[in-house]
Amino acid sequence: MRFFCYGLAGAVNLYWILLGDKLPVEAQMAVPVMAAAAAAAGVALRARELSGPARARYVRRALWVLLGYYLAILSVLLFFGGLFHVTRGGGGAVNLKPFRTIRNFLRHYRRTGSLFSLSNLLGNLVLLLPFGVLMPVMFRPLRRFWTFLPLAAALAAGVEAAQWLTRTGVADIDDSILNFAGAALGYFVTRLVQILLNCGKKRQI
């Protein structure tokens, strides 16, 4: 069964690559989520068959693979938008006024009812959410919020700076705010789950 899950994850990605931007943006954005979910199911099935150090090593390797996949998808989204049929206009432009872009998108939604504005805001919010989940899971020092949050802020700012330097997008402080908020959300939810699991283990003891 786990091989079926792995095969499904690979097939979804192959389907995405072959069709490219012929797919709607929503469908393309769903591909990484579906692929990660299928692969995670396969990992969970295999982990149930193992125990002790063998299980820990297997899960650790799987997390590294997932991190590599996430970084590849992140690079495509940020610097190779053509695969997602995203227009990379405005390369080299800068917006340093906080919340101006967010307000403009919300006004556009209220005027037109177009979901494009909301999808843009939501996309920036979830862009670094997996980062907030994976880092405290994979690296113990990053479970401390005073270590993780500055790193997330630096990454969010660095992404915009890189897009500006490579002229693949607008350096927008609002994008950084949303990216950071997404990373922080992923972090706090993950830490809450970790704390609850640890409390459950202690009660069993």
Tab-separated table of C-alpha atoms in Angstrom:
chain	number	residue	atom	x	y	z
A	1	MET	CA	0.000	0.000	0.000
A	2	ARG	CA	2.815	2.399	0.780
A	3	PHE	CA	4.217	1.925	-2.735
A	4	PHE	CA	0.821	2.885	-4.122
A	5	CYS	CA	0.984	6.102	-2.054
A	6	TYR	CA	4.498	6.884	-3.309
A	7	GLY	CA	3.447	6.115	-6.872
A	8	LEU	CA	0.414	8.353	-6.548
A	9	ALA	CA	2.595	11.224	-5.333
A	10	GLY	CA	4.949	10.760	-8.289
A	11	ALA	CA	2.073	10.465	-10.778
A	12	VAL	CA	0.451	13.687	-9.557
A	13	ASN	CA	3.705	15.566	-10.026
A	14	LEU	CA	4.302	14.008	-13.465
A	15	TYR	CA	0.792	14.977	-14.545
A	16	TRP	CA	1.484	18.526	-13.369
A	17	ILE	CA	4.819	18.760	-15.175
A	18	LEU	CA	3.474	17.354	-18.459
A	19	LEU	CA	0.462	19.654	-18.616
A	20	GLY	CA	2.306	22.688	-17.262
A	21	ASP	CA	0.311	25.904	-17.338
A	22	LYS	CA	-2.581	24.278	-19.229
A	23	LEU	CA	-3.991	23.454	-15.809
A	24	PRO	CA	-5.898	26.129	-13.844
A	25	VAL	CA	-3.814	27.882	-11.203
A	26	GLU	CA	-5.950	26.393	-8.437
A	27	ALA	CA	-5.299	22.854	-9.676
A	28	GLN	CA	-1.570	23.486	-9.929
A	29	MET	CA	-1.429	24.907	-6.435
A	30	ALA	CA	-3.227	21.803	-5.168
A	31	VAL	CA	-0.618	19.444	-6.674
A	32	PRO	CA	2.096	19.930	-3.988
A	33	VAL	CA	-0.495	19.475	-1.235
A	34	MET	CA	-1.851	16.274	-2.792
A	35	ALA	CA	1.627	14.903	-3.483
A	36	ALA	CA	2.845	15.633	0.051
A	37	ALA	CA	-0.303	14.084	1.559
A	38	ALA	CA	0.061	10.901	-0.522
A	39	ALA	CA	3.757	10.591	0.317
A	40	ALA	CA	3.082	11.250	4.000
A	41	ALA	CA	0.504	8.445	4.009
A	42	GLY	CA	3.132	6.108	2.562
A	43	VAL	CA	5.665	7.164	5.175
A	44	ALA	CA	3.135	6.637	7.970
A	45	LEU	CA	2.336	3.133	6.713
A	46	ARG	CA	6.008	2.218	6.562
A	47	ALA	CA	6.756	3.776	9.952
A	48	ARG	CA	4.094	1.560	11.539
A	49	GLU	CA	6.076	-1.478	10.401
A	50	LEU	CA	9.257	-0.245	12.083
A	51	SER	CA	10.162	0.493	15.681
A	52	GLY	CA	12.800	2.247	17.757
A	53	PRO	CA	15.837	3.763	16.004
A	54	ALA	CA	14.882	2.281	12.628
A	55	ARG	CA	11.577	4.152	12.658
A	56	ALA	CA	13.244	7.384	13.755
A	57	ARG	CA	15.821	7.133	10.958
A	58	TYR	CA	13.182	6.407	8.357
A	59	VAL	CA	10.987	9.321	9.404
A	60	ARG	CA	14.031	11.594	9.524
A	61	ARG	CA	15.010	10.699	5.958
A	62	ALA	CA	11.435	11.218	4.821
A	63	LEU	CA	11.389	14.685	6.383
A	64	TRP	CA	14.571	15.622	4.538
A	65	VAL	CA	13.008	14.491	1.260
A	66	LEU	CA	9.902	16.524	2.058
A	67	LEU	CA	12.038	19.583	2.859
A	68	GLY	CA	13.850	19.236	-0.476
A	69	TYR	CA	10.541	18.936	-2.307
A	70	TYR	CA	9.187	22.003	-0.518
A	71	LEU	CA	12.262	24.073	-1.373
A	72	ALA	CA	11.981	23.021	-5.025
A	73	ILE	CA	8.311	24.039	-5.157
A	74	LEU	CA	9.131	27.287	-3.367
A	75	SER	CA	11.817	28.100	-5.938
A	76	VAL	CA	9.399	27.427	-8.803
A	77	LEU	CA	6.731	29.622	-7.241
A	78	LEU	CA	9.060	32.509	-6.503
A	79	PHE	CA	11.386	32.566	-9.492
A	80	PHE	CA	9.858	30.431	-12.255
A	81	GLY	CA	6.233	31.498	-12.188
A	82	GLY	CA	5.599	30.510	-15.802
A	83	LEU	CA	5.005	26.914	-14.755
A	84	PHE	CA	2.062	28.137	-12.696
A	85	HIS	CA	0.894	30.535	-15.386
A	86	VAL	CA	1.833	33.426	-13.111
A	87	THR	CA	2.795	36.693	-14.758
A	88	ARG	CA	6.012	38.065	-13.336
A	89	GLY	CA	5.347	41.689	-14.078
A	90	GLY	CA	6.769	44.589	-12.169
A	91	GLY	CA	10.201	43.056	-11.730
A	92	GLY	CA	12.456	45.438	-9.837
A	93	ALA	CA	9.593	47.476	-8.349
A	94	VAL	CA	9.491	48.123	-4.600
A	95	ASN	CA	6.714	48.784	-2.087
A	96	LEU	CA	7.883	49.718	1.405
A	97	LYS	CA	4.560	51.021	2.742
A	98	PRO	CA	3.098	48.408	5.113
A	99	PHE	CA	-0.432	47.111	4.399
A	100	ARG	CA	-0.910	49.210	1.237
A	101	THR	CA	-1.027	46.165	-1.053
A	102	ILE	CA	-3.195	44.231	1.394
A	103	ARG	CA	-5.702	47.090	1.574
A	104	ASN	CA	-5.738	47.414	-2.235
A	105	PHE	CA	-6.457	43.716	-2.684
A	106	LEU	CA	-9.249	43.837	-0.096
A	107	ARG	CA	-10.789	46.915	-1.749
A	108	HIS	CA	-10.629	45.178	-5.129
A	109	TYR	CA	-12.405	42.152	-3.668
A	110	ARG	CA	-15.145	44.297	-2.105
A	111	ARG	CA	-15.681	46.155	-5.406
A	112	THR	CA	-15.592	43.202	-7.798
A	113	GLY	CA	-16.063	40.059	-5.739
A	114	SER	CA	-13.123	38.558	-7.621
A	115	LEU	CA	-11.415	35.732	-5.762
A	116	PHE	CA	-8.080	36.674	-7.352
A	117	SER	CA	-7.405	39.202	-4.618
A	118	LEU	CA	-8.124	36.758	-1.810
A	119	SER	CA	-6.160	33.963	-3.484
A	120	ASN	CA	-3.155	36.273	-3.775
A	121	LEU	CA	-3.275	37.157	-0.084
A	122	LEU	CA	-3.886	33.549	0.938
A	123	GLY	CA	-1.082	32.357	-1.339
A	124	ASN	CA	1.418	34.642	0.357
A	125	LEU	CA	0.143	33.567	3.760
A	126	VAL	CA	0.614	29.840	3.118
A	127	LEU	CA	3.866	30.178	1.168
A	128	LEU	CA	6.089	29.814	4.253
A	129	LEU	CA	3.602	27.912	6.401
A	130	PRO	CA	5.332	24.559	5.642
A	131	PHE	CA	8.605	26.158	6.747
A	132	GLY	CA	7.006	26.906	10.102
A	133	VAL	CA	5.913	23.279	10.381
A	134	LEU	CA	9.089	21.535	9.236
A	135	MET	CA	11.716	23.558	11.085
A	136	PRO	CA	10.599	22.855	14.676
A	137	VAL	CA	9.958	19.222	13.760
A	138	MET	CA	13.374	18.656	12.190
A	139	PHE	CA	15.610	20.923	14.243
A	140	ARG	CA	15.335	21.023	18.025
A	141	PRO	CA	17.000	24.483	18.475
A	142	LEU	CA	14.297	26.006	16.242
A	143	ARG	CA	11.601	24.956	18.684
A	144	ARG	CA	12.439	28.071	20.681
A	145	PHE	CA	10.354	30.967	19.403
A	146	TRP	CA	13.139	33.518	19.961
A	147	THR	CA	15.271	31.432	17.598
A	148	PHE	CA	12.667	30.569	14.993
A	149	LEU	CA	10.838	33.894	14.634
A	150	PRO	CA	13.924	35.989	13.722
A	151	LEU	CA	14.887	33.300	11.187
A	152	ALA	CA	11.397	33.380	9.682
A	153	ALA	CA	11.481	37.188	9.493
A	154	ALA	CA	14.897	37.104	7.802
A	155	LEU	CA	13.672	34.512	5.288
A	156	ALA	CA	10.503	36.476	4.510
A	157	ALA	CA	12.558	39.625	3.886
A	158	GLY	CA	15.217	37.690	1.987
A	159	VAL	CA	12.654	36.239	-0.401
A	160	GLU	CA	11.470	39.699	-1.408
A	161	ALA	CA	15.046	40.967	-1.704
A	162	ALA	CA	15.950	38.025	-3.948
A	163	GLN	CA	12.943	38.655	-6.180
A	164	TRP	CA	13.928	42.305	-6.455
A	165	LEU	CA	17.565	41.510	-7.237
A	166	THR	CA	16.643	38.918	-9.860
A	167	ARG	CA	13.812	41.100	-11.185
A	168	THR	CA	11.374	38.182	-10.954
A	169	GLY	CA	8.845	40.034	-8.841
A	170	VAL	CA	7.971	43.085	-6.787
A	171	ALA	CA	9.776	43.591	-3.487
A	172	ASP	CA	6.653	44.170	-1.413
A	173	ILE	CA	6.789	44.550	2.362
A	174	ASP	CA	3.210	43.261	2.537
A	175	ASP	CA	4.329	39.978	0.973
A	176	SER	CA	6.990	39.732	3.675
A	177	ILE	CA	4.385	40.415	6.371
A	178	LEU	CA	2.083	37.692	5.031
A	179	ASN	CA	4.956	35.235	4.512
A	180	PHE	CA	6.137	35.797	8.081
A	181	ALA	CA	2.599	35.466	9.440
A	182	GLY	CA	2.212	32.142	7.640
A	183	ALA	CA	5.517	30.827	8.972
A	184	ALA	CA	4.595	31.956	12.500
A	185	LEU	CA	1.174	30.308	12.212
A	186	GLY	CA	2.743	27.017	11.129
A	187	TYR	CA	5.267	27.252	13.948
A	188	PHE	CA	2.778	27.943	16.741
A	189	VAL	CA	0.365	25.226	15.592
A	190	THR	CA	3.225	22.721	15.356
A	191	ARG	CA	4.598	23.641	18.772
A	192	LEU	CA	1.135	23.359	20.294
A	193	VAL	CA	0.758	19.857	18.855
A	194	GLN	CA	4.244	18.892	20.080
A	195	ILE	CA	3.514	20.168	23.596
A	196	LEU	CA	0.183	18.326	23.736
A	197	LEU	CA	1.810	15.095	22.546
A	198	ASN	CA	4.556	15.406	25.155
A	199	CYS	CA	1.981	15.997	27.893
A	200	GLY	CA	0.082	12.922	26.734
A	201	LYS	CA	3.223	10.782	26.893
A	202	LYS	CA	4.038	12.009	30.403
A	203	ARG	CA	0.537	11.154	31.633
A	204	GLN	CA	0.874	7.629	30.241
A	205	ILE	CA	4.098	7.206	32.195
